Short mmCIF file of C-alpha atoms in Angstrom, two decimals:
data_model
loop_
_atom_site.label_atom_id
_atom_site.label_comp_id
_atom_site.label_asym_id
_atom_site.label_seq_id
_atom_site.Cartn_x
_atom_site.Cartn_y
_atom_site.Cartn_z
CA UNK A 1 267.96 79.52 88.55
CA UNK A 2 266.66 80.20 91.95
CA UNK A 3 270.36 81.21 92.88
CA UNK A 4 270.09 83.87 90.47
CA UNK A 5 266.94 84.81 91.15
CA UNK A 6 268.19 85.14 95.17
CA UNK A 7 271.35 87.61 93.68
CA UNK A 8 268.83 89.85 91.86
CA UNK A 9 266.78 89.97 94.50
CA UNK A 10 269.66 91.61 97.00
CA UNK A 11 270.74 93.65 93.53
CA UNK A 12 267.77 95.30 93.64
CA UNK A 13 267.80 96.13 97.25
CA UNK A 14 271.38 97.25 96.85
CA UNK A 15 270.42 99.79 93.68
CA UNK A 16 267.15 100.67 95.87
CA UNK A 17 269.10 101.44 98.83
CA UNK A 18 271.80 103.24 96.78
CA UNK A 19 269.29 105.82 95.16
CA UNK A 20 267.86 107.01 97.75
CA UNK A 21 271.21 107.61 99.60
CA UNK A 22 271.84 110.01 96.75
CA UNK A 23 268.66 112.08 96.96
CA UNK A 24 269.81 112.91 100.61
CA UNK A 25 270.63 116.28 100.20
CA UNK A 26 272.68 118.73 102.33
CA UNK A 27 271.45 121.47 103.62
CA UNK A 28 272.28 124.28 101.30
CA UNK A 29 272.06 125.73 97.91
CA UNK A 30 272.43 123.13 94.63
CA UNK A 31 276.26 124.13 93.41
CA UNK A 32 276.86 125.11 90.17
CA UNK A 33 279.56 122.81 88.62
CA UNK A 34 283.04 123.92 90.44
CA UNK A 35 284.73 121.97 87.29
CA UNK A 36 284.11 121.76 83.68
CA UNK A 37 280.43 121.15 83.66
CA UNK A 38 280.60 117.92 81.22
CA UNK A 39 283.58 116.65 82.63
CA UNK A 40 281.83 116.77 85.81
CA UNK A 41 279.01 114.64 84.67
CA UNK A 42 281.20 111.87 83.19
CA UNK A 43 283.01 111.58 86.62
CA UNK A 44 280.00 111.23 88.02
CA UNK A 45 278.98 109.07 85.49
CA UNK A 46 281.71 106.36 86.06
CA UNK A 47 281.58 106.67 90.12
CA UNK A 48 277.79 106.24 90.25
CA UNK A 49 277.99 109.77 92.61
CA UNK A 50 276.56 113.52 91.72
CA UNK A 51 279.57 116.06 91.67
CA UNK A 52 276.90 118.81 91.02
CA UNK A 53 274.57 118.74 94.32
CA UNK A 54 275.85 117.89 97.76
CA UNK A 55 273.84 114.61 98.75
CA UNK A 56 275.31 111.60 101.03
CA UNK A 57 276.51 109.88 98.12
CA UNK A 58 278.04 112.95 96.01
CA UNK A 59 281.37 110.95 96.06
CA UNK A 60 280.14 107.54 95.10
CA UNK A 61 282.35 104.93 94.33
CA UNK A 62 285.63 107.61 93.73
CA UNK A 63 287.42 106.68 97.16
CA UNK A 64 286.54 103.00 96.65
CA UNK A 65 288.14 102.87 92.87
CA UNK A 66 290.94 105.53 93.92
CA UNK A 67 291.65 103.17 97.14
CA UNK A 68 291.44 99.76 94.68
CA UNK A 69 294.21 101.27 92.06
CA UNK A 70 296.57 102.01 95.16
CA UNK A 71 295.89 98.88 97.07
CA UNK A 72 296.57 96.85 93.67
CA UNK A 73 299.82 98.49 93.52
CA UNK A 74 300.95 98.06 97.36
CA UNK A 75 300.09 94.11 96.76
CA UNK A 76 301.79 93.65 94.05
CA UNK A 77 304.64 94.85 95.47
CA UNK A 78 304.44 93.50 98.84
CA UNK A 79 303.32 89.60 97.37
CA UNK A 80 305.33 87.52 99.60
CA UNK A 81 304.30 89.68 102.86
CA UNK A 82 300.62 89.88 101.79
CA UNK A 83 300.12 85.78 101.38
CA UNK A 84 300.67 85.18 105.00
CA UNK A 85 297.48 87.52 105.70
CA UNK A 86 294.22 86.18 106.57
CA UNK A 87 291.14 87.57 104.08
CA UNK A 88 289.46 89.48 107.20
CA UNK A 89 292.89 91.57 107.84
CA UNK A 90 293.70 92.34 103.80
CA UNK A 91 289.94 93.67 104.54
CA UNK A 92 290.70 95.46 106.90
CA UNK A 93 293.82 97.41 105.72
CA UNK A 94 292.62 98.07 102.42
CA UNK A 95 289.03 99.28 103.91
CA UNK A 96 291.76 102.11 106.25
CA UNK A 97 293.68 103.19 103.11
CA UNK A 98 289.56 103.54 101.25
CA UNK A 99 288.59 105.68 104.50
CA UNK A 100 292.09 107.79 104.07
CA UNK A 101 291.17 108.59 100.46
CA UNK A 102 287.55 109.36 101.68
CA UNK A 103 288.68 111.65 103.83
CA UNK A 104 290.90 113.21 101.57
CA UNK A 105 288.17 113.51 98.44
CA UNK A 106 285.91 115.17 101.56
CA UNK A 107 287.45 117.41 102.44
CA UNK A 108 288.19 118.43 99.02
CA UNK A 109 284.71 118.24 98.33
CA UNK A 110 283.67 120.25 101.25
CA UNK A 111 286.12 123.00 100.85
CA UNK A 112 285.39 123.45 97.44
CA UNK A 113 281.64 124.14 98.00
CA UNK A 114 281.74 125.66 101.50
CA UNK A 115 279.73 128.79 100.39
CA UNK A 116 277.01 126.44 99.45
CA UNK A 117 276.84 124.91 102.41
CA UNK A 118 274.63 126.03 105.13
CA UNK A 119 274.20 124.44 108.77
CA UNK A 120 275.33 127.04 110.70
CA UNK A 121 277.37 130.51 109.71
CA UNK A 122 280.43 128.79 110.49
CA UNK A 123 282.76 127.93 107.61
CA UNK A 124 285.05 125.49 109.59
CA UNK A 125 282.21 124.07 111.15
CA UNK A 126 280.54 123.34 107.71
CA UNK A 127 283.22 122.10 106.58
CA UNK A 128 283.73 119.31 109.06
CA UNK A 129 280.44 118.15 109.32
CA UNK A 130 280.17 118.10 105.06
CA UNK A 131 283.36 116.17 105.17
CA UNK A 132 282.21 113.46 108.43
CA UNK A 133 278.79 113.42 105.93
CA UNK A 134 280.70 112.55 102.38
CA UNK A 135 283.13 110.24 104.13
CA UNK A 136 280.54 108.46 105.81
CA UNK A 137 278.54 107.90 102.36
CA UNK A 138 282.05 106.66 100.51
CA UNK A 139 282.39 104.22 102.90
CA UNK A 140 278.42 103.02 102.87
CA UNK A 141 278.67 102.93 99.25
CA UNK A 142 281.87 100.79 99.60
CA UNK A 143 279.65 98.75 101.97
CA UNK A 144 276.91 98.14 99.75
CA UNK A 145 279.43 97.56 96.83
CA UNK A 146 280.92 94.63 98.94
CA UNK A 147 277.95 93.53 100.15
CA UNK A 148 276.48 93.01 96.40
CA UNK A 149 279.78 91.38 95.25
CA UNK A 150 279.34 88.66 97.95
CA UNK A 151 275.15 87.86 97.15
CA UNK A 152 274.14 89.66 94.49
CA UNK A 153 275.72 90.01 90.76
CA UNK A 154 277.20 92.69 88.96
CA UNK A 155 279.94 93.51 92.09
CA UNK A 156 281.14 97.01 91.49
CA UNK A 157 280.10 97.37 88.36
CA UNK A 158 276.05 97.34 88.91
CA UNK A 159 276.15 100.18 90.51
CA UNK A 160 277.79 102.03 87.74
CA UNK A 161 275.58 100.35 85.41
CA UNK A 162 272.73 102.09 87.32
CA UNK A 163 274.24 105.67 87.28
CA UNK A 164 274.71 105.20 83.37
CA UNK A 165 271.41 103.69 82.49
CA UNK A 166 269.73 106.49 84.80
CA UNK A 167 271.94 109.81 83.28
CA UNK A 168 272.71 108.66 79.90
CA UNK A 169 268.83 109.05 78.29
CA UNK A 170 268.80 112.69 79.53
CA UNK A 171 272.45 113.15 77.58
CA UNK A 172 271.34 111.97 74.64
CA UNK A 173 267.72 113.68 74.48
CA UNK A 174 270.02 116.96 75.61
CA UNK A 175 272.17 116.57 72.74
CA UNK A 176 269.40 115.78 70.39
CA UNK A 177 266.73 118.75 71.28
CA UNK A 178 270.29 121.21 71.05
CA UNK A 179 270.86 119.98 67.79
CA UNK A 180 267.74 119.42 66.25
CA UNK A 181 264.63 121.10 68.04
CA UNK A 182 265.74 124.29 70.19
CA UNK A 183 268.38 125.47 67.57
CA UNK A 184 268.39 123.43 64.22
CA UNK A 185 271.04 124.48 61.89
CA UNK A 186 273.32 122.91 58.97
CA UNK A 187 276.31 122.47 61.57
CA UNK A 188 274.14 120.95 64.53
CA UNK A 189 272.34 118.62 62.20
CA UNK A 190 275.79 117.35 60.52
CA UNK A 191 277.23 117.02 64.20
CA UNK A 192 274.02 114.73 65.23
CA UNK A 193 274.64 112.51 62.28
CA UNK A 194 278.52 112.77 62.53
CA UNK A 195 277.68 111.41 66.78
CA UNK A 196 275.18 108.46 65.87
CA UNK A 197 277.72 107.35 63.25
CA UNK A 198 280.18 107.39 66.12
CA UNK A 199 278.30 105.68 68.16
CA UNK A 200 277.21 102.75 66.25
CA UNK A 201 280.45 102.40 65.08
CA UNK A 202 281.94 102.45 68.68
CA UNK A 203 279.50 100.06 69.69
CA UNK A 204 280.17 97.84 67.07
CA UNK A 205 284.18 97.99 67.14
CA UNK A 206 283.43 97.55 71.34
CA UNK A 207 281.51 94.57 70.61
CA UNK A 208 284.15 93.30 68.42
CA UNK A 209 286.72 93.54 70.81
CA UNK A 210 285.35 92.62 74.28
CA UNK A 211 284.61 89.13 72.38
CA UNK A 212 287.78 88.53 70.87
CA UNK A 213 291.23 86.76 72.26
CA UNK A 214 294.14 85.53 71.84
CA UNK A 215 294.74 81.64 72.83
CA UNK A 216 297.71 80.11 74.13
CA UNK A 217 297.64 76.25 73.56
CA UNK A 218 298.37 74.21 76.37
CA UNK A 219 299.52 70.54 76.17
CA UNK A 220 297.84 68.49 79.15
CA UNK A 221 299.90 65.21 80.19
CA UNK A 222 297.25 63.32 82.27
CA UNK A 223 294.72 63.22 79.61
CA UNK A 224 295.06 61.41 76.21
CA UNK A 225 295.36 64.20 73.67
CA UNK A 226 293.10 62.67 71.07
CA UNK A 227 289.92 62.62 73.72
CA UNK A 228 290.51 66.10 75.36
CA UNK A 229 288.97 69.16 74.21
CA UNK A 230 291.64 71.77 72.86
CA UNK A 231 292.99 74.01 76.17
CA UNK A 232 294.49 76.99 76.02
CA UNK A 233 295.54 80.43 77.52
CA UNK A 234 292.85 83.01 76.65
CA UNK A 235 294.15 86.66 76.74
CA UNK A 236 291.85 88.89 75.66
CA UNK A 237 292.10 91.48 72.57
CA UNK A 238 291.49 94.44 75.80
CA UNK A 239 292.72 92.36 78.87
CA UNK A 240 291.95 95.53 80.82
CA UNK A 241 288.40 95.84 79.89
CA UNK A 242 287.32 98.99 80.70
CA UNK A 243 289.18 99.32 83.95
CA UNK A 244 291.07 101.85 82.86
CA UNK A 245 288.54 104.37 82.11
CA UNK A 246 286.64 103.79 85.08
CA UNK A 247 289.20 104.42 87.45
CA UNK A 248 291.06 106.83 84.47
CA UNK A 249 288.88 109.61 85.26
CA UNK A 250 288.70 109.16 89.23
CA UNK A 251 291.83 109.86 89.44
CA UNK A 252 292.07 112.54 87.46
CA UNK A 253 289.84 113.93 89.77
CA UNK A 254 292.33 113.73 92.87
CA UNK A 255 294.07 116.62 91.90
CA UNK A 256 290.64 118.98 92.60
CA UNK A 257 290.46 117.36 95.85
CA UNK A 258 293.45 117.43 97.41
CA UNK A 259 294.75 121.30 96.01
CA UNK A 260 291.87 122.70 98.17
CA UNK A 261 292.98 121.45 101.15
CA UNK A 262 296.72 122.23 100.55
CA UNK A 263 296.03 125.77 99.03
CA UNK A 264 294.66 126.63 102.55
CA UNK A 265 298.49 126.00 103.94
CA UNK A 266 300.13 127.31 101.35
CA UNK A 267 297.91 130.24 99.77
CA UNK A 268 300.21 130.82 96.18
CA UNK A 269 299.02 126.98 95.16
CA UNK A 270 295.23 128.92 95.16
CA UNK A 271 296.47 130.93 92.19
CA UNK A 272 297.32 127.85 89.96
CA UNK A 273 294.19 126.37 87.55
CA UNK A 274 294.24 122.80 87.97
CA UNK A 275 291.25 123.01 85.86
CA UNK A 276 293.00 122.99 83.16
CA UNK A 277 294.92 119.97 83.57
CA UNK A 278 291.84 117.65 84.74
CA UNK A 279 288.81 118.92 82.79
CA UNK A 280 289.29 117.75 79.29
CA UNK A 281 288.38 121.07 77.42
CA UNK A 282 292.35 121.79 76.13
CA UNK A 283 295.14 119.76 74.57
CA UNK A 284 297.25 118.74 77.16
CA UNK A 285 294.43 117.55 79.53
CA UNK A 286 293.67 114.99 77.24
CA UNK A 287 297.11 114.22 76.52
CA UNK A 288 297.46 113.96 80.15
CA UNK A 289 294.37 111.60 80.37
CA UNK A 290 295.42 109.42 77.89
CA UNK A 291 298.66 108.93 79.57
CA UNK A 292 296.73 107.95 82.94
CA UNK A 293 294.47 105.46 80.63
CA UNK A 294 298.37 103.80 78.93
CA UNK A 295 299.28 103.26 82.32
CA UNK A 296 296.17 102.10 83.68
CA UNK A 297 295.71 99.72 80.83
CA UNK A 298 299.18 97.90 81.62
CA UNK A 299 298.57 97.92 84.83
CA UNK A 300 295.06 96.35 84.95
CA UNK A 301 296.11 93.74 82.56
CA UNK A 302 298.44 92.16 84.83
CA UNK A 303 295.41 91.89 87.88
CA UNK A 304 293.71 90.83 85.16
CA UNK A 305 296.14 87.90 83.97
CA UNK A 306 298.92 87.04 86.16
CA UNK A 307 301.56 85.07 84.11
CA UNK A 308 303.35 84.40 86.98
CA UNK A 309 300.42 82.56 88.45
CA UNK A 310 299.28 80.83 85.19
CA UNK A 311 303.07 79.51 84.69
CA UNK A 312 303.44 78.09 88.50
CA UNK A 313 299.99 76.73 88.24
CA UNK A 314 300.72 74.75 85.04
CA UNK A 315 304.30 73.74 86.08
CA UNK A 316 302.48 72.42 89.42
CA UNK A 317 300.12 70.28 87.05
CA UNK A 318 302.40 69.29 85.07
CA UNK A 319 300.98 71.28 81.67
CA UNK A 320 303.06 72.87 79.40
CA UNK A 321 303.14 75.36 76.48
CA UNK A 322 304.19 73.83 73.38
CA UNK A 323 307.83 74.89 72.37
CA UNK A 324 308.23 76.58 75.76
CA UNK A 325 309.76 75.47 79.05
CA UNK A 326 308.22 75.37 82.30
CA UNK A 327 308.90 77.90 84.84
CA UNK A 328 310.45 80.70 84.10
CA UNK A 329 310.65 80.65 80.47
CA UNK A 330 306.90 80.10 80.56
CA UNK A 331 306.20 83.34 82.34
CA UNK A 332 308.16 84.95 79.72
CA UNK A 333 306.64 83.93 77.50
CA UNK A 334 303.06 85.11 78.31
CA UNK A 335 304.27 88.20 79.69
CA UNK A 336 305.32 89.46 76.11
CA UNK A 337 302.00 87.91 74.99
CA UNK A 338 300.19 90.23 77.20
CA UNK A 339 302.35 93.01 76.70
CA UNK A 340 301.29 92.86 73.06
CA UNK A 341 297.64 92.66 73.50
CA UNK A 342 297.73 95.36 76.39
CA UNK A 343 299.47 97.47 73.59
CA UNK A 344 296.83 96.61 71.44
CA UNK A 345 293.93 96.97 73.84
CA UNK A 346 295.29 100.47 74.93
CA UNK A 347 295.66 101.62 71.58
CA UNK A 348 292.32 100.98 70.75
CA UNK A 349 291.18 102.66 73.56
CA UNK A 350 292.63 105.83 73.09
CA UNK A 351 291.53 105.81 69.67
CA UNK A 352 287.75 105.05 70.86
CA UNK A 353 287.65 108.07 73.59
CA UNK A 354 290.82 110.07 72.57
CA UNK A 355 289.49 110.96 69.07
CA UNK A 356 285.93 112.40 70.06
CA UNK A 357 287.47 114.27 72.87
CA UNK A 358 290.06 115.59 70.25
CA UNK A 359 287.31 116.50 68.05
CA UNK A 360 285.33 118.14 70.47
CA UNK A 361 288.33 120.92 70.97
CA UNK A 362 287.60 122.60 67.71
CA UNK A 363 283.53 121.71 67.65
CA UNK A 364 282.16 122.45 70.35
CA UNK A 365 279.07 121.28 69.33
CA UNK A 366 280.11 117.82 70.11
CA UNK A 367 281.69 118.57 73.83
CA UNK A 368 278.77 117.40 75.79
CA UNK A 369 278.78 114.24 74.18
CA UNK A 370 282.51 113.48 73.58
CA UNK A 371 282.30 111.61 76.85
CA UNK A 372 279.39 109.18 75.46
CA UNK A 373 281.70 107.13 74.26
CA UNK A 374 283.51 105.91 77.28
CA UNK A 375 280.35 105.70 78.88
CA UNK A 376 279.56 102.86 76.25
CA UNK A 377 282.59 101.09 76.92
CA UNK A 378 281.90 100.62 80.09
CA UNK A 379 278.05 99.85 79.60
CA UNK A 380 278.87 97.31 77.53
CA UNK A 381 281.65 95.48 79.19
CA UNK A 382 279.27 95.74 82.44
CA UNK A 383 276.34 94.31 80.33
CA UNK A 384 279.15 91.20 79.45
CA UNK A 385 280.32 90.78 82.66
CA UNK A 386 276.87 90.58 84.27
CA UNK A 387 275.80 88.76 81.22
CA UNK A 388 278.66 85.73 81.98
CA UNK A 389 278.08 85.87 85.94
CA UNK A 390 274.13 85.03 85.36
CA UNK A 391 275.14 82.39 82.54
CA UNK A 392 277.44 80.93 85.31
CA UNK A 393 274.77 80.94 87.97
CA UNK A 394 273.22 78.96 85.61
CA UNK A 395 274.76 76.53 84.22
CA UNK A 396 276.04 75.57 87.72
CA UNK A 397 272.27 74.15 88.99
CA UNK A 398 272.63 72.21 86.10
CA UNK A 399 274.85 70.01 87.42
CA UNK A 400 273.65 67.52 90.33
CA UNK A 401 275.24 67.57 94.11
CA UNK A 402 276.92 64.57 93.93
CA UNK A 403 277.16 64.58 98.00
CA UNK A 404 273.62 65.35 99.66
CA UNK A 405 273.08 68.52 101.56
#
């Protein structure tokens, strides 16, 4: 217990610390939202930053995720180079590509709101210091994020946890004074009802799935069958979690970044509205999105269970599968597995946020709060996660130090 107590304790400092980074605002005018206003707010939702005010932390954790997705994909593609590293220089390269994406997402950022920004009447020189200013808050935050994943609990995820629990009561008490105090009518009360039903049923279904999986028996040779407990392979009904929405939307967003900066080389690419391919409000954007979230979903569920890992660890124990050979036909074998409970998890997912978002194209009443529901998958996943980690911390004083300190 006091181990957990210790992690909350630098939690806290971490959330404290975090906060007030994003009240530091930069000199200048509030922007208006240069993007669809509630797509906006759900990016900012799921990065733990403020896309509408310029503060230290307006990016929040966007380069961080945006530099995790690549960095996941350069590993696994570069295993056999990457296993002769030491931990301090994989920390190092993948904290270089972070700060490239930071810089890129900055500048973005900057360009995008330089009328707003005011420390001198200099555009260029605006620009430069707003983009030195955002980098150096992506990389903080990515600071702080590592720095809670080593002592405190939660890792990424708390922080996100944070931004939801702080912006999601004034969502829902905006949706509900729209549709029930400032303008009551027929169609806005049917649309609250026709949201709560949503919701409880999404949190229900989420529930559901985030505790259910699918177990591969495993047959253990060193132990006596008849006294072990049952082991097995657990793959879970949405082996992604909800990875893929997290980082679905950031980068989503890289597109409103980086055609700033290249529009200013090449002027015609100012004409074309990439608006309406990131911002959710027309057909193909979410089509688009839930491509990204497919994708992501495969992707993720391979970090998140490697079968060629699991089969070389159980052929170097000596386990087995039952029915299957070791080795190669092992990996196989859980591959497919996966495959068909990534297919699974990722069509439930897209059925869970791509059906409100769908909706919300021909009632607009429901638009604002379309993105709700990704915002729950990821509370409640977080809530697990943390949920586990402090059962862990746990369970493990429990057990006596059988050498003395």
């Amino acid at each position: 217990m006091k181990e957990l107590i210790k992690r909350i304790y630098y939690s806290l400092i971490v959330v404290c610390v975090y906060e007030i980074g994003s009240h530091i605002i930069l000199p200048g005018q509030l922007t208006v939202a240069y993007l669809s206003e509630d797509f906006m707010k759900s990016v900012s939702l799921v990065t733990g930053g403020n896309l509408s005010r310029m503060s230290f932390l307006s990016l929040g954790l966007g380069p961080y995720m945006s530099g995790m997705i690549f960095w996941r994909v350069i590993q696994s593609l570069n295993k056999d180079r990457f296993k002769n590293f030491t931990e301090n220089t994989i920390f190092y390269f993948r904290s270089l590509l972070i700060l490239l994406i930071a810089i890129i997402q900055s500048t973005g950022l900057a360009i995008s709101m330089k009328a707003n920004i005011e420390f001198i009447h200099n555009d260029m020189f605006n620009i430069i210091v707003a983009t030195i200013v955002f980098t150096t808050g992506s990389m903080f935050a990515m600071w702080l994020v590592e720095i809670n994943t080593q002592s405190g609990i939660g890792g990424t995820s708390l922080l996100i946890l944070v931004g939801i629990l702080a912006k999601l009561p004034e969502a829902i008490w905006r949706f509900i004074s729209e549709n029930l105090i400032v303008y009551p009518t027929i169609e806005s009360i049917v649309t609250f009802f026709v949201a709560t039903s949503g919701i409880v049923l999404t949190i229900s279904i989420i529930s559901f799935v985030l505790g259910s999986e699918y177990r591969i028996p495993v047959q253990r040779i060193m132990i006596r069958n008849e006294l072990a407990t049952p082991t097995y392979i657990p793959i879970k009904l949405l082996p992604a979690n909800a990875m893929p929405y997290m980082f679905g939307l950031t980068f989503l967003m890289l597109p409103q970044f980086v055609l700033p900066i290249i529009s200013d080389f090449i002027p015609s690419l100012s004409e074309i509205n990439v608006t309406s391919f990131t911002s959710l409000d027309t057909l193909l954007s979410i089509s688009m999105y839930l491509i990204i979230l497919v994708i992501l979903g495969y992707g993720f569920s391979f970090v998140n269970v490697n079968p060629s890992e699991i089969s070389e660890d159980l052929q170097k124990s000596g386990d087995y599968v039952m029915g299957i050979l070791p080795g190669e036909e092992t990996r196989q074998y859980i591959t497919c597995e996966l495959m068909s409970m990534a297919t699974v998890g990722n069509v439930l997912t897209m059925l869970l946020l791509g059906i409100p978002l769908i909706l919300s194209l021909n009632w607009p009443q429901l638009h604002s709060f379309s993105y709700i529901f990704g915002s729950l998958l990821i509370l409640n996943s977080t809530i697990v996660t943390i949920t586990d980690q402090s059962r862990a911390l746990v369970e493990k004083e429990r057990y006596p130090n059988i050498l003395p300190d």
